[in-house]
Amino acid sequence: MIITVFLLSVKSVAAPTESISVFDDMVAGTERKYYMLGGKGGVGKTSCAASLAVKFANNGHPTLVVSTDPAHSLSDSFAQDLTGGALVQVDGPDYPLFALEINPEKAREDFRDVAKQNGGSTGVKDFMDGMGLGMIVDQLGELKLGELLDTPPPGLDEAIAISKVIQFLESQEYNMFTRIVFDTAPTGHTLRLLSLPDFLDASIGKILKLRQKIASATSAIKSVFGQENPRQDATDKLEKLRERMIKVRELFRDTDSTEFVIVTIPTVMAVNESSRLSASLKKESVPVKRLIVNQLLPPSASDCKFCAMKRKDQTRALDMIQSDPELSSLSMIQAPLVDVEIRGVPALKFLGDIIWK
């Protein structure tokens, strides 16, 4: 996702199609806002997300940029080691800029390690409590968690990302940030992430209904023998988890605080996938306003045969966007193909000044 191109000068880039300022709207206000950048793999999402984070920080916003992509590129983009799954301050911007690469593999290892403590359940519960998801373990007390965690379930990456979003909403550690930028995984992972709160809400709802029916029957039997009613702790914790999932879902759909920015490149395949992504985001009620078309050839007085053919293909892709029912209503930001590798804060500032005007 790092943009690497050669032989082209950024000085001759065509002006973006938008005449109004894109960035003034994004930087306005001190209340917290979330920006999620996503799209097809290899279109430059990380460079665009990192450049936006640098731009926010240089304009007075304490900013956090988070990578939810298992194949992280933030460290490469910032030319700084951001691995380890913890907050790391980025060197260079005028205001605080921190980065976080969510590390699913490290989380799996941590799961396995704590599963061995005290026979499994206590260690896992402590670990999950730290992620804000401890109530799940209470519902799995009868299972052999150590064996389950040797083969983590599909969707663990997205579940860990959701747990981080919960922490952003509830933890004092993240209160300082007024802008949080997500460098998301390629389209499929991102759609699973966005749909997970709905899935968990529905699943927990079914579990609660089942528990209620079982509890009612159990209570009737126990009352005959004069025993106490069953405790409500487990049900209360499930209700709390469900409330958290609803908060995350509402955050993803809040037009005042959240925006998903689609990143694409001017090829037929990328435009088609972006159209499907836009339709899926609308189905999930996720706010989408802008489309970045990355890696556009700058204008030139004379083209070689290769550049002429490439420009023709790109023009066709831009025409597709203008006529696409899903994409034509979005504000288009044209980002140029540049002649340097975008790596490090100075390069990201340079790119951000071109894209985020």
Coordinates of C-alpha atoms in Angstrom, one line a residue:
M1 CA 0.0 0.0 0.0
I2 CA 3.1 2.3 -0.2
I3 CA 3.0 4.4 -3.3
T4 CA 6.2 3.8 -5.4
V5 CA 6.4 5.4 -8.8
F6 CA 9.1 6.7 -11.1
L7 CA 10.0 9.3 -13.7
L8 CA 7.0 11.6 -13.3
S9 CA 7.0 15.1 -11.8
V10 CA 4.4 16.1 -9.3
K11 CA 4.8 19.8 -10.2
S12 CA 2.7 19.4 -13.3
V13 CA -0.3 17.7 -11.6
A14 CA -3.7 18.7 -12.8
A15 CA -5.9 20.6 -10.3
P16 CA -8.5 18.5 -8.5
T17 CA -12.0 18.6 -9.9
E18 CA -13.3 20.0 -6.6
S19 CA -13.1 23.8 -6.3
I20 CA -14.2 23.9 -2.7
S21 CA -11.8 23.1 0.1
V22 CA -11.9 19.5 1.2
F23 CA -9.8 19.8 4.3
D24 CA -11.5 22.8 5.9
D25 CA -14.6 20.8 6.5
M26 CA -12.6 17.9 7.9
V27 CA -10.4 19.9 10.2
A28 CA -13.2 22.1 11.6
G29 CA -14.3 21.7 15.2
T30 CA -12.6 20.3 18.3
E31 CA -15.1 17.4 18.9
R32 CA -13.7 14.0 18.1
K33 CA -14.2 12.7 14.6
Y34 CA -13.3 9.3 13.0
Y35 CA -12.1 8.8 9.5
M36 CA -11.9 5.4 7.9
L37 CA -10.0 5.0 4.7
G38 CA -10.6 1.8 2.7
G39 CA -10.8 0.1 -0.6
K40 CA -9.1 -2.5 -2.8
G41 CA -5.7 -3.8 -1.8
G42 CA -2.8 -1.9 -3.4
V43 CA -4.5 1.4 -4.1
G44 CA -2.5 3.5 -1.5
K45 CA -4.8 3.5 1.5
T46 CA -2.0 3.6 4.0
S47 CA -0.2 6.5 2.3
C48 CA -3.5 8.4 2.1
A49 CA -4.5 7.6 5.8
A50 CA -1.0 8.5 7.1
S51 CA -0.9 11.8 5.2
L52 CA -4.3 12.7 6.5
A53 CA -3.2 12.0 10.1
V54 CA -0.1 14.1 9.6
K55 CA -2.2 16.9 8.2
F56 CA -4.6 16.8 11.2
A57 CA -1.7 16.9 13.6
N58 CA 0.0 19.8 11.8
N59 CA -3.3 21.7 12.1
G60 CA -3.7 21.5 15.8
H61 CA -5.5 18.1 16.4
P62 CA -4.0 15.5 18.7
T63 CA -4.4 12.6 16.3
L64 CA -4.3 8.8 16.4
V65 CA -3.9 6.7 13.3
V66 CA -4.8 3.0 13.6
S67 CA -4.1 0.2 11.2
T68 CA -6.7 -2.6 11.2
D69 CA -5.0 -4.4 8.3
P70 CA -3.2 -7.6 9.3
A71 CA -0.6 -6.8 6.6
H72 CA 0.5 -3.6 8.3
S73 CA 2.3 -0.8 6.3
L74 CA 2.1 2.1 8.8
S75 CA 5.7 1.4 10.0
D76 CA 6.9 1.5 6.5
S77 CA 4.9 4.6 5.7
F78 CA 6.2 6.6 8.7
A79 CA 9.7 5.1 8.4
Q80 CA 9.4 4.3 12.1
D81 CA 8.9 1.0 14.1
L82 CA 5.2 1.0 15.2
T83 CA 4.9 -2.7 15.7
G84 CA 4.0 -4.3 19.0
G85 CA 0.3 -3.5 19.3
A86 CA 0.8 -0.4 21.6
L87 CA 0.5 3.4 21.1
V88 CA 3.7 4.8 19.6
Q89 CA 4.3 8.6 19.2
V90 CA 5.3 9.5 15.7
D91 CA 8.3 11.9 15.4
G92 CA 7.9 15.1 13.4
P93 CA 4.4 16.6 13.4
D94 CA 3.6 19.9 15.2
Y95 CA 1.0 18.4 17.5
P96 CA 0.9 14.9 19.1
L97 CA 0.4 12.1 16.5
F98 CA 0.3 8.6 17.7
A99 CA 0.1 5.4 15.7
L100 CA -1.2 1.9 16.6
E101 CA -0.9 -1.2 14.6
I102 CA -3.4 -3.8 15.8
N103 CA -1.5 -7.0 16.0
P104 CA -3.8 -10.1 15.7
E105 CA -0.9 -12.6 15.8
K106 CA 0.4 -11.1 19.1
A107 CA -3.2 -11.2 20.4
R108 CA -3.4 -14.9 19.5
E109 CA -0.1 -15.5 21.3
D110 CA -1.3 -13.6 24.4
F111 CA -4.6 -15.6 24.4
R112 CA -2.6 -18.8 24.4
D113 CA -0.3 -17.7 27.1
V114 CA -3.0 -16.5 29.5
A115 CA -5.0 -19.6 28.7
K116 CA -2.3 -21.6 30.5
Q117 CA -2.6 -19.6 33.7
N118 CA -4.6 -21.1 36.5
G119 CA -6.0 -23.8 34.3
G120 CA -7.1 -21.4 31.6
S121 CA -10.2 -19.5 32.6
T122 CA -8.8 -17.0 35.1
G123 CA -6.0 -15.9 32.8
V124 CA -8.2 -15.6 29.8
K125 CA -10.8 -13.6 31.8
D126 CA -8.1 -11.1 33.0
F127 CA -6.9 -10.7 29.4
M128 CA -10.3 -10.2 28.0
D129 CA -11.2 -7.8 30.8
G130 CA -8.3 -5.7 29.6
M131 CA -9.8 -5.6 26.1
G132 CA -13.3 -4.7 27.5
L133 CA -14.7 -8.1 26.5
G134 CA -14.3 -10.0 29.8
M135 CA -18.0 -10.8 29.9
I136 CA -17.6 -13.2 27.0
V137 CA -15.4 -15.5 29.1
D138 CA -18.1 -15.8 31.8
Q139 CA -20.4 -17.3 29.2
L140 CA -17.7 -19.9 28.2
G141 CA -16.7 -21.1 31.6
E142 CA -17.5 -24.7 30.9
L143 CA -15.4 -24.9 27.7
K144 CA -11.7 -25.8 27.4
L145 CA -10.6 -22.3 26.3
G146 CA -7.0 -23.4 25.9
E147 CA -7.9 -25.9 23.2
L148 CA -10.2 -23.4 21.4
L149 CA -7.5 -20.7 21.3
D150 CA -5.0 -23.0 19.7
T151 CA -7.2 -22.6 16.6
P152 CA -8.6 -19.0 16.8
P153 CA -11.9 -18.6 15.1
P154 CA -12.4 -16.7 11.8
G155 CA -13.1 -13.0 12.4
L156 CA -10.7 -12.7 15.3
D157 CA -8.9 -9.8 13.6
E158 CA -12.2 -7.9 13.3
A159 CA -13.2 -8.7 16.9
I160 CA -9.9 -7.3 18.2
A161 CA -10.4 -4.2 16.1
I162 CA -13.9 -3.8 17.6
S163 CA -12.4 -4.1 21.1
K164 CA -10.1 -1.2 20.3
V165 CA -13.0 0.9 19.1
I166 CA -14.7 0.2 22.4
Q167 CA -11.5 1.3 24.2
F168 CA -11.5 4.5 22.1
L169 CA -15.0 5.2 23.3
E170 CA -14.5 4.4 27.0
S171 CA -10.8 4.5 28.0
Q172 CA -9.2 7.6 29.5
E173 CA -6.0 6.8 27.7
Y174 CA -7.6 7.9 24.4
N175 CA -9.4 11.0 25.6
M176 CA -6.8 13.4 24.2
F177 CA -7.4 12.5 20.6
T178 CA -9.8 14.7 18.6
R179 CA -9.1 12.9 15.3
I180 CA -8.8 9.1 14.9
V181 CA -7.9 7.9 11.4
F182 CA -8.3 4.2 10.5
D183 CA -6.1 2.6 7.8
T184 CA -8.4 -0.3 7.1
A185 CA -7.8 -3.7 5.7
P186 CA -8.8 -4.5 2.0
T187 CA -12.5 -4.5 1.2
G188 CA -13.6 -7.9 2.5
H189 CA -12.0 -7.5 6.0
T190 CA -13.4 -4.0 6.3
L191 CA -17.0 -5.0 5.5
R192 CA -16.8 -7.8 8.1
L193 CA -15.5 -5.3 10.6
L194 CA -18.4 -2.9 9.9
S195 CA -21.0 -5.6 10.0
L196 CA -19.7 -7.3 13.2
P197 CA -21.6 -5.1 15.7
D198 CA -24.9 -6.0 14.0
F199 CA -24.0 -9.7 14.0
L200 CA -23.0 -9.6 17.7
D201 CA -26.1 -7.6 18.7
A202 CA -28.4 -10.1 17.0
S203 CA -26.5 -13.1 18.4
I204 CA -26.4 -11.8 22.0
G205 CA -30.1 -11.0 21.7
K206 CA -30.8 -14.6 20.8
I207 CA -28.6 -15.9 23.7
L208 CA -30.4 -13.6 26.1
K209 CA -33.8 -14.9 25.0
L210 CA -32.6 -18.4 25.4
R211 CA -31.2 -17.7 28.8
Q212 CA -34.4 -16.1 29.8
K213 CA -36.5 -19.1 28.8
I214 CA -34.1 -21.5 30.6
A215 CA -33.9 -19.3 33.7
S216 CA -37.7 -19.2 33.9
A217 CA -38.0 -23.0 33.7
T218 CA -35.1 -23.4 36.2
S219 CA -36.6 -20.9 38.6
A220 CA -40.0 -22.7 38.5
I221 CA -38.3 -26.0 39.4
K222 CA -36.1 -24.5 42.1
S223 CA -39.0 -22.6 43.7
V224 CA -40.7 -25.9 44.2
F225 CA -37.8 -27.1 46.3
G226 CA -37.4 -23.7 48.1
Q227 CA -34.0 -22.8 46.4
E228 CA -32.9 -19.3 45.5
N229 CA -33.4 -17.9 42.0
P230 CA -30.4 -18.0 39.8
R231 CA -28.0 -15.1 39.8
Q232 CA -28.4 -12.5 37.0
D233 CA -24.7 -11.6 36.8
A234 CA -24.1 -13.4 33.5
T235 CA -27.2 -12.0 31.9
D236 CA -26.3 -8.5 33.1
K237 CA -22.8 -8.8 31.5
L238 CA -24.2 -10.0 28.2
E239 CA -26.6 -7.0 28.3
K240 CA -23.6 -4.7 28.9
L241 CA -21.7 -6.3 26.0
R242 CA -24.8 -5.8 23.8
E243 CA -25.0 -2.2 24.8
R244 CA -21.3 -1.7 23.8
M245 CA -21.9 -3.3 20.4
I246 CA -24.9 -0.9 19.9
K247 CA -22.6 2.0 20.7
V248 CA -20.0 0.9 18.2
R249 CA -22.7 0.4 15.6
E250 CA -24.1 3.8 16.2
L251 CA -20.6 5.3 16.0
F252 CA -20.0 3.7 12.6
R253 CA -23.3 5.2 11.4
D254 CA -23.0 8.6 13.0
T255 CA -22.8 11.2 10.2
D256 CA -21.6 13.9 12.6
S257 CA -18.6 12.0 13.9
T258 CA -17.7 9.3 11.3
E259 CA -16.8 9.3 7.7
F260 CA -15.6 6.5 5.4
V261 CA -13.4 7.7 2.6
I262 CA -13.1 5.2 -0.4
V263 CA -9.6 5.1 -2.0
T264 CA -9.3 3.7 -5.5
I265 CA -7.1 3.9 -8.6
P266 CA -8.2 4.7 -12.2
T267 CA -8.6 1.2 -13.5
V268 CA -11.8 -0.7 -14.4
M269 CA -11.3 -3.4 -11.8
A270 CA -10.6 -1.0 -9.0
V271 CA -13.6 1.2 -9.9
N272 CA -15.9 -1.8 -10.1
E273 CA -14.8 -2.9 -6.6
S274 CA -15.2 0.6 -5.3
S275 CA -18.7 0.7 -6.6
R276 CA -19.6 -2.5 -4.8
L277 CA -17.9 -1.2 -1.6
S278 CA -19.9 2.0 -1.8
A279 CA -23.1 0.0 -2.1
S280 CA -22.2 -2.2 0.8
L281 CA -21.4 0.8 3.0
K282 CA -24.7 2.4 2.2
K283 CA -26.4 -0.9 3.1
E284 CA -24.6 -0.7 6.5
S285 CA -25.6 3.0 6.8
V286 CA -22.0 4.0 7.0
P287 CA -21.5 7.7 6.0
V288 CA -19.5 8.1 2.7
K289 CA -18.9 11.5 1.2
R290 CA -15.5 11.3 -0.6
L291 CA -13.7 9.2 -3.2
I292 CA -10.0 9.5 -3.7
V293 CA -8.8 8.5 -7.1
N294 CA -5.1 7.8 -6.5
Q295 CA -2.1 7.5 -8.9
L296 CA -3.4 9.6 -11.7
L297 CA -0.9 10.5 -14.5
P298 CA -0.1 14.2 -14.5
P299 CA -0.7 16.2 -17.7
S300 CA 2.0 16.2 -20.2
A301 CA 2.7 18.1 -23.5
S302 CA 3.9 14.9 -25.1
D303 CA 3.4 11.2 -24.2
C304 CA 5.3 8.1 -25.0
K305 CA 3.2 5.2 -26.4
F306 CA 3.0 3.6 -23.0
C307 CA 1.9 6.8 -21.2
A308 CA -0.6 7.6 -24.0
M309 CA -2.3 4.1 -23.5
K310 CA -2.2 4.4 -19.7
R311 CA -3.8 7.9 -19.9
K312 CA -6.5 6.5 -22.2
D313 CA -7.3 3.7 -19.7
Q314 CA -7.3 6.2 -16.8
T315 CA -9.7 8.5 -18.7
R316 CA -12.0 5.6 -19.3
A317 CA -12.0 4.7 -15.6
L318 CA -12.8 8.4 -14.6
D319 CA -15.7 8.4 -17.1
M320 CA -16.9 5.2 -15.4
I321 CA -16.9 6.9 -12.0
Q322 CA -18.9 9.9 -13.4
S323 CA -21.6 7.6 -14.7
D324 CA -21.6 5.0 -11.9
P325 CA -24.8 5.3 -9.7
E326 CA -22.9 4.5 -6.5
L327 CA -19.8 6.7 -7.0
S328 CA -21.0 9.7 -9.1
S329 CA -22.6 11.4 -6.1
L330 CA -19.3 11.3 -4.1
S331 CA -16.9 14.2 -4.0
M332 CA -13.9 13.2 -6.1
I333 CA -10.4 14.0 -4.9
Q334 CA -7.8 13.4 -7.6
A335 CA -4.4 12.4 -6.2
P336 CA -1.4 12.3 -8.6
L337 CA 1.2 9.7 -9.4
V338 CA 4.4 11.1 -7.9
D339 CA 8.0 10.5 -8.8
V340 CA 9.2 9.7 -5.2
E341 CA 8.4 7.0 -2.7
I342 CA 6.1 8.4 0.0
R343 CA 7.9 7.4 3.2
G344 CA 8.5 9.4 6.4
V345 CA 6.7 12.4 7.9
P346 CA 8.1 15.0 5.4
A347 CA 7.0 13.0 2.4
L348 CA 3.6 12.4 4.0
K349 CA 3.2 16.1 4.6
F350 CA 4.1 16.7 1.0
L351 CA 1.5 14.2 -0.2
G352 CA -1.1 15.5 2.3
D353 CA -0.7 19.0 1.0
I354 CA -1.5 17.8 -2.5
I355 CA -4.5 15.5 -1.6
W356 CA -6.1 17.2 1.4
K357 CA -6.6 20.8 0.2

